[in-house]
PDB file of C-alpha atoms in Angstrom:
ATOM      1  CA  MET H  19      20.292   8.540  12.535  1.00 78.00           C
ATOM      2  CA  MET H  20      18.862   5.028  12.572  1.00 81.00           C
ATOM      3  CA  GLY H  21      20.842   1.811  12.719  1.00 86.00           C
ATOM      4  CA  LEU H  22      20.332  -0.964  10.181  1.00 89.00           C
ATOM      5  CA  THR H  23      18.002  -2.916  12.510  1.00 89.00           C
ATOM      6  CA  ASP H  24      15.792   0.145  12.977  1.00 87.00           C
ATOM      7  CA  ILE H  25      15.716   0.740   9.225  1.00 89.00           C
ATOM      8  CA  ILE H  26      14.682  -2.880   8.570  1.00 91.00           C
ATOM      9  CA  LEU H  27      11.937  -2.706  11.212  1.00 89.00           C
ATOM     10  CA  LEU H  28      10.704   0.569   9.730  1.00 87.00           C
ATOM     11  CA  SER H  29      10.698  -1.031   6.286  1.00 90.00           C
ATOM     12  CA  VAL H  30       8.595  -3.956   7.538  1.00 90.00           C
ATOM     13  CA  ALA H  31       6.120  -1.615   9.253  1.00 86.00           C
ATOM     14  CA  LEU H  32       5.691   0.496   6.115  1.00 86.00           C
ATOM     15  CA  ALA H  33       5.276  -2.625   3.960  1.00 89.00           C
ATOM     16  CA  MET H  34       2.302  -4.040   5.898  1.00 88.00           C
ATOM     17  CA  ASP H  35      -0.367  -2.144   3.948  1.00 85.00           C
ATOM     18  CA  CYS H  36       1.298  -3.185   0.657  1.00 89.00           C
ATOM     19  CA  PHE H  37       1.389  -6.776   1.922  1.00 90.00           C
ATOM     20  CA  THR H  38      -2.324  -6.746   2.768  1.00 86.00           C
ATOM     21  CA  VAL H  39      -3.365  -5.145  -0.528  1.00 88.00           C
ATOM     22  CA  SER H  40      -1.227  -7.657  -2.445  1.00 91.00           C
ATOM     23  CA  ILE H  41      -2.929 -10.548  -0.631  1.00 89.00           C
ATOM     24  CA  VAL H  42      -6.305  -9.135  -1.666  1.00 86.00           C
ATOM     25  CA  SER H  43      -5.094  -8.808  -5.276  1.00 89.00           C
ATOM     26  CA  GLY H  44      -3.862 -12.416  -5.281  1.00 90.00           C
ATOM     27  CA  VAL H  45      -7.178 -13.645  -3.878  1.00 85.00           C
ATOM     28  CA  LEU H  46      -9.044 -11.759  -6.608  1.00 83.00           C
ATOM     29  CA  LEU H  47      -6.921 -13.073  -9.479  1.00 85.00           C
ATOM     30  CA  GLN H  48      -6.738 -16.650  -8.125  1.00 81.00           C
ATOM     31  CA  ARG H  49      -3.681 -17.272 -10.305  1.00 85.00           C
ATOM     32  CA  PHE H  50      -0.087 -16.144 -10.061  1.00 86.00           C
ATOM     33  CA  GLU H  51       0.932 -13.762 -12.832  1.00 88.00           C
ATOM     34  CA  TRP H  52       4.580 -12.694 -12.699  1.00 91.00           C
ATOM     35  CA  ARG H  53       4.047  -9.562 -14.750  1.00 93.00           C
ATOM     36  CA  VAL H  54       1.208  -8.292 -12.560  1.00 93.00           C
ATOM     37  CA  SER H  55       2.930  -9.296  -9.335  1.00 94.00           C
ATOM     38  CA  LEU H  56       6.267  -7.704 -10.273  1.00 96.00           C
ATOM     39  CA  GLN H  57       4.644  -4.560 -11.634  1.00 96.00           C
ATOM     40  CA  MET H  58       2.611  -4.120  -8.458  1.00 95.00           C
ATOM     41  CA  GLY H  59       5.612  -4.890  -6.242  1.00 96.00           C
ATOM     42  CA  ILE H  60       7.858  -2.440  -8.096  1.00 97.00           C
ATOM     43  CA  LEU H  61       5.235   0.314  -7.896  1.00 97.00           C
ATOM     44  CA  PHE H  62       4.662  -0.308  -4.189  1.00 97.00           C
ATOM     45  CA  GLY H  63       8.413  -0.317  -3.520  1.00 97.00           C
ATOM     46  CA  LEU H  64       8.980   2.781  -5.634  1.00 97.00           C
ATOM     47  CA  PHE H  65       6.259   4.829  -3.944  1.00 96.00           C
ATOM     48  CA  GLN H  66       7.184   3.642  -0.444  1.00 95.00           C
ATOM     49  CA  ALA H  67      10.726   4.908  -1.094  1.00 96.00           C
ATOM     50  CA  LEU H  68       9.613   8.031  -2.968  1.00 95.00           C
ATOM     51  CA  MET H  69       7.207   9.371  -0.323  1.00 93.00           C
ATOM     52  CA  PRO H  70       9.824   9.636   2.470  1.00 92.00           C
ATOM     53  CA  LEU H  71      12.113  11.382  -0.024  1.00 93.00           C
ATOM     54  CA  ILE H  72       9.342  13.885  -0.828  1.00 90.00           C
ATOM     55  CA  GLY H  73       8.754  14.395   2.896  1.00 85.00           C
ATOM     56  CA  TRP H  74      12.479  14.917   3.467  1.00 88.00           C
ATOM     57  CA  LEU H  75      12.797  17.339   0.530  1.00 87.00           C
ATOM     58  CA  GLY H  76       9.772  19.336   1.570  1.00 79.00           C
ATOM     59  CA  ILE H  77      10.398  19.510   5.304  1.00 70.00           C
ATOM     60  CA  SER H  78      11.226  23.195   5.219  1.00 54.00           C
ATOM     61  CA  SER H  79       8.503  24.340   2.863  1.00 60.00           C
ATOM     62  CA  PHE H  80       5.338  22.361   2.137  1.00 59.00           C
ATOM     63  CA  ALA H  81       5.613  19.133   4.146  1.00 52.00           C
ATOM     64  CA  HIS H  82       3.779  20.392   7.229  1.00 60.00           C
ATOM     65  CA  TYR H  83       0.820  21.407   5.043  1.00 65.00           C
ATOM     66  CA  LEU H  84       0.660  17.987   3.397  1.00 62.00           C
ATOM     67  CA  GLU H  85       1.144  16.192   6.705  1.00 66.00           C
ATOM     68  CA  ALA H  86      -2.033  17.881   7.946  1.00 70.00           C
ATOM     69  CA  VAL H  87      -4.112  16.193   5.217  1.00 74.00           C
ATOM     70  CA  ASP H  88      -2.091  13.135   4.094  1.00 71.00           C
ATOM     71  CA  HIS H  89      -4.226  10.772   6.179  1.00 75.00           C
ATOM     72  CA  TRP H  90      -7.403  12.180   4.593  1.00 83.00           C
ATOM     73  CA  ILE H  91      -5.940  11.657   1.105  1.00 78.00           C
ATOM     74  CA  ALA H  92      -4.970   8.043   1.888  1.00 74.00           C
ATOM     75  CA  PHE H  93      -8.373   7.406   3.487  1.00 83.00           C
ATOM     76  CA  GLY H  94     -10.218   8.925   0.519  1.00 82.00           C
ATOM     77  CA  LEU H  95      -8.294   6.899  -2.052  1.00 78.00           C
ATOM     78  CA  LEU H  96      -8.682   3.606  -0.153  1.00 77.00           C
ATOM     79  CA  LEU H  97     -12.367   4.309   0.532  1.00 85.00           C
ATOM     80  CA  ALA H  98     -13.026   5.013  -3.159  1.00 82.00           C
ATOM     81  CA  ILE H  99     -11.147   1.893  -4.302  1.00 76.00           C
ATOM     82  CA  GLY H 100     -12.810  -0.232  -1.591  1.00 79.00           C
ATOM     83  CA  LEU H 101     -16.315   0.960  -2.464  1.00 85.00           C
ATOM     84  CA  ASN H 102     -15.557   0.319  -6.136  1.00 78.00           C
ATOM     85  CA  MET H 103     -14.517  -3.238  -5.267  1.00 72.00           C
ATOM     86  CA  ILE H 104     -17.658  -3.813  -3.205  1.00 81.00           C
ATOM     87  CA  ARG H 105     -19.770  -2.543  -6.122  1.00 79.00           C
ATOM     88  CA  GLY H 106     -17.831  -4.866  -8.422  1.00 71.00           C
ATOM     89  CA  ALA H 107     -18.614  -7.848  -6.193  1.00 70.00           C
ATOM     90  CA  PHE H 108     -22.241  -7.514  -7.202  1.00 76.00           C
ATOM     91  CA  SER H 109     -21.593  -6.836 -10.905  1.00 69.00           C
ATOM     92  CA  SER H 110     -21.184  -9.272 -13.741  1.00 63.00           C
ATOM     93  CA  GLU H 111     -17.638 -10.375 -14.617  1.00 54.00           C
ATOM     94  CA  GLU H 112     -17.388  -7.948 -17.557  1.00 53.00           C
ATOM     95  CA  GLU H 113     -18.656  -4.945 -15.556  1.00 53.00           C
ATOM     96  CA  ARG H 114     -16.287  -5.286 -12.591  1.00 55.00           C
ATOM     97  CA  PRO H 115     -14.521  -1.949 -12.070  1.00 59.00           C
ATOM     98  CA  PHE H 116     -11.657  -3.197  -9.880  1.00 66.00           C
ATOM     99  CA  ASN H 117      -8.925  -5.052 -11.703  1.00 80.00           C
ATOM    100  CA  PRO H 118      -5.519  -5.468 -10.013  1.00 85.00           C
ATOM    101  CA  CYS H 119      -4.000  -6.121 -13.456  1.00 87.00           C
ATOM    102  CA  ARG H 120      -4.658  -2.525 -14.552  1.00 90.00           C
ATOM    103  CA  LEU H 121      -1.781  -0.080 -14.194  1.00 92.00           C
ATOM    104  CA  ARG H 122      -4.171   2.680 -13.098  1.00 91.00           C
ATOM    105  CA  THR H 123      -5.488   0.533 -10.226  1.00 90.00           C
ATOM    106  CA  GLN H 124      -1.958  -0.397  -9.165  1.00 93.00           C
ATOM    107  CA  LEU H 125      -0.862   3.264  -9.205  1.00 94.00           C
ATOM    108  CA  LEU H 126      -3.805   4.326  -7.056  1.00 90.00           C
ATOM    109  CA  LEU H 127      -3.090   1.524  -4.579  1.00 91.00           C
ATOM    110  CA  ALA H 128       0.633   2.378  -4.505  1.00 93.00           C
ATOM    111  CA  ILE H 129      -0.120   6.040  -3.790  1.00 92.00           C
ATOM    112  CA  ALA H 130      -2.797   5.289  -1.198  1.00 87.00           C
ATOM    113  CA  THR H 131      -0.655   2.822   0.756  1.00 86.00           C
ATOM    114  CA  SER H 132       2.450   5.034   0.708  1.00 88.00           C
ATOM    115  CA  ILE H 133       1.130   8.487   1.581  1.00 83.00           C
ATOM    116  CA  ASP H 134       1.655   7.953   5.303  1.00 75.00           C
ATOM    117  CA  ALA H 135       5.371   7.366   4.570  1.00 82.00           C
ATOM    118  CA  LEU H 136       5.690  11.126   4.001  1.00 81.00           C
ATOM    119  CA  ALA H 137       5.904  11.512   7.765  1.00 76.00           C
ATOM    120  CA  VAL H 138       8.879   9.137   7.819  1.00 83.00           C
ATOM    121  CA  GLY H 139      10.792  11.470   5.505  1.00 83.00           C
ATOM    122  CA  ILE H 140       9.943  14.442   7.686  1.00 77.00           C
ATOM    123  CA  THR H 141      11.212  12.513  10.715  1.00 76.00           C
ATOM    124  CA  MET H 142      14.419  11.628   8.880  1.00 81.00           C
ATOM    125  CA  GLY H 143      14.995  15.293   8.152  1.00 77.00           C
ATOM    126  CA  CYS H 144      14.790  15.982  11.873  1.00 71.00           C
ATOM    127  CA  THR H 145      17.033  13.119  12.990  1.00 74.00           C
ATOM    128  CA  GLY H 146      20.338  13.691  11.243  1.00 76.00           C
ATOM    129  CA  TYR H 147      19.714  12.764   7.619  1.00 84.00           C
ATOM    130  CA  THR H 148      21.192  15.908   6.130  1.00 83.00           C
ATOM    131  CA  SER H 149      22.041  14.769   2.595  1.00 87.00           C
ATOM    132  CA  LEU H 150      20.792  12.479  -0.169  1.00 89.00           C
ATOM    133  CA  PRO H 151      23.708  10.016   0.207  1.00 92.00           C
ATOM    134  CA  LEU H 152      22.705   9.448   3.839  1.00 92.00           C
ATOM    135  CA  LEU H 153      19.138   8.697   2.713  1.00 93.00           C
ATOM    136  CA  ALA H 154      20.211   6.149   0.098  1.00 94.00           C
ATOM    137  CA  LEU H 155      20.362   3.155   2.474  1.00 95.00           C
ATOM    138  CA  PRO H 156      17.060   3.687   4.343  1.00 95.00           C
ATOM    139  CA  LEU H 157      15.125   4.509   1.169  1.00 96.00           C
ATOM    140  CA  SER H 158      16.570   1.454  -0.612  1.00 96.00           C
ATOM    141  CA  VAL H 159      15.686  -0.847   2.291  1.00 96.00           C
ATOM    142  CA  ILE H 160      12.161   0.629   2.535  1.00 96.00           C
ATOM    143  CA  GLY H 161      11.578   0.182  -1.204  1.00 96.00           C
ATOM    144  CA  LEU H 162      13.025  -3.331  -1.295  1.00 97.00           C
ATOM    145  CA  GLY H 163      11.013  -4.357   1.773  1.00 96.00           C
ATOM    146  CA  SER H 164       7.750  -3.226   0.198  1.00 95.00           C
ATOM    147  CA  LEU H 165       8.631  -4.984  -3.069  1.00 97.00           C
ATOM    148  CA  LEU H 166       9.371  -8.283  -1.289  1.00 97.00           C
ATOM    149  CA  PHE H 167       6.322  -8.126   0.979  1.00 94.00           C
ATOM    150  CA  SER H 168       4.156  -7.314  -2.021  1.00 95.00           C
ATOM    151  CA  LEU H 169       5.413 -10.368  -3.920  1.00 96.00           C
ATOM    152  CA  LEU H 170       4.929 -12.540  -0.837  1.00 94.00           C
ATOM    153  CA  GLY H 171       1.427 -11.185  -0.235  1.00 92.00           C
ATOM    154  CA  PHE H 172       0.422 -11.750  -3.840  1.00 94.00           C
ATOM    155  CA  ALA H 173       1.682 -15.360  -3.719  1.00 93.00           C
ATOM    156  CA  LEU H 174      -0.106 -16.021  -0.405  1.00 91.00           C
ATOM    157  CA  GLY H 175      -3.325 -14.527  -1.757  1.00 90.00           C
ATOM    158  CA  VAL H 176      -3.197 -16.793  -4.810  1.00 89.00           C
ATOM    159  CA  ARG H 177      -2.200 -19.879  -2.798  1.00 88.00           C
ATOM    160  CA  PHE H 178      -4.710 -19.601   0.023  1.00 84.00           C
ATOM    161  CA  GLY H 179      -7.354 -17.451  -1.646  1.00 75.00           C
ATOM    162  CA  ARG H 180      -8.931 -20.114  -3.834  1.00 70.00           C
ATOM    163  CA  PRO H 181     -10.786 -21.888  -1.007  1.00 71.00           C
ATOM    164  CA  LEU H 182     -11.843 -18.494   0.336  1.00 65.00           C
ATOM    165  CA  ALA H 183     -13.111 -17.406  -3.084  1.00 61.00           C
ATOM    166  CA  HIS H 184     -15.583 -20.313  -3.106  1.00 63.00           C
ATOM    167  CA  ARG H 185     -17.030 -19.278   0.274  1.00 69.00           C
ATOM    168  CA  VAL H 186     -17.182 -15.484   0.014  1.00 65.00           C
ATOM    169  CA  LYS H 187     -16.997 -12.875  -2.728  1.00 68.00           C
ATOM    170  CA  PRO H 188     -13.284 -11.922  -2.869  1.00 64.00           C
ATOM    171  CA  GLU H 189     -14.001  -8.397  -4.135  1.00 68.00           C
ATOM    172  CA  LEU H 190     -16.449  -7.800  -1.290  1.00 76.00           C
ATOM    173  CA  LEU H 191     -13.892  -8.965   1.271  1.00 72.00           C
ATOM    174  CA  GLY H 192     -11.119  -7.011  -0.478  1.00 70.00           C
ATOM    175  CA  GLY H 193     -13.194  -3.832  -0.516  1.00 76.00           C
ATOM    176  CA  VAL H 194     -13.914  -4.140   3.199  1.00 83.00           C
ATOM    177  CA  ILE H 195     -10.194  -4.706   3.914  1.00 78.00           C
ATOM    178  CA  LEU H 196      -9.153  -1.638   1.900  1.00 75.00           C
ATOM    179  CA  ILE H 197     -11.725   0.507   3.685  1.00 86.00           C
ATOM    180  CA  PHE H 198     -10.465  -0.875   6.999  1.00 85.00           C
ATOM    181  CA  ILE H 199      -6.869   0.069   6.088  1.00 78.00           C
ATOM    182  CA  GLY H 200      -8.055   3.574   5.187  1.00 79.00           C
ATOM    183  CA  CYS H 201      -9.933   3.885   8.497  1.00 88.00           C
ATOM    184  CA  LYS H 202      -6.867   2.605  10.379  1.00 83.00           C
ATOM    185  CA  ILE H 203      -4.661   5.271   8.781  1.00 76.00           C
ATOM    186  CA  LEU H 204      -7.226   7.966   9.557  1.00 82.00           C
ATOM    187  CA  ILE H 205      -7.711   6.887  13.186  1.00 87.00           C
ATOM    188  CA  GLN H 206      -3.954   6.648  13.811  1.00 81.00           C
ATOM    189  CA  HIS H 207      -3.391  10.151  12.474  1.00 78.00           C
ATOM    190  CA  LEU H 208      -6.320  11.618  14.364  1.00 82.00           C
ATOM    191  CA  GLY H 209      -4.869  10.409  17.653  1.00 74.00           C
ATOM    192  CA  GLY H 210      -6.516   7.061  18.252  1.00 57.00           C
ATOM    193  CA  SER H 211      -4.855   3.711  17.890  1.00 50.00           C
ATOM    194  CA  ILE H 212      -5.836   0.553  16.126  1.00 50.00           C
ATOM    195  CA  PRO H 213      -3.584  -2.498  15.776  1.00 50.00           C
ATOM    196  CA  LEU H 214      -1.671  -2.976  12.538  1.00 46.00           C
ATOM    197  CA  LEU H 215      -2.845  -5.790  10.282  1.00 47.00           C
TER     198      LEU H 215
END
């Protein structure tokens, strides 16, 4: 089993995609909205904690099947959202398809950024986490870490995104970043390596 330091480091590593996506969302909105920020942070935290639990629960039955394609699912979702954002960058304000305020968009982002956490749950099942009470601490820390990094990312995107928004199209940049995250997940799972954002 992992010590508290290892759990915290794992939480930070898993939260990096949430952090990056939240920065992009803050840049796009260009204003801090507590409801949107909290809703996104809670969804990111919930799914980052839920996916390892699903991996842990399914280790003996379906997890190895899902692990074989989880990177493709994450890549596909992030690619679709990213391409939608890029298309939106060249649309009028009313026609823009990507809106980080929409619950549907937030759910898709939460799922896409948390799918790779399934493998963490599988690993936990193989390293001494034999019951739900033992999982309570790591899953709580993982969820809380993603929530906090999401809030921080959103605030940083709003704070430092305004000057950027005047120079480049934020949705274009955001779409490219999401596609990059998807490619990074895919490359890492296919055996290559690319540095974390």
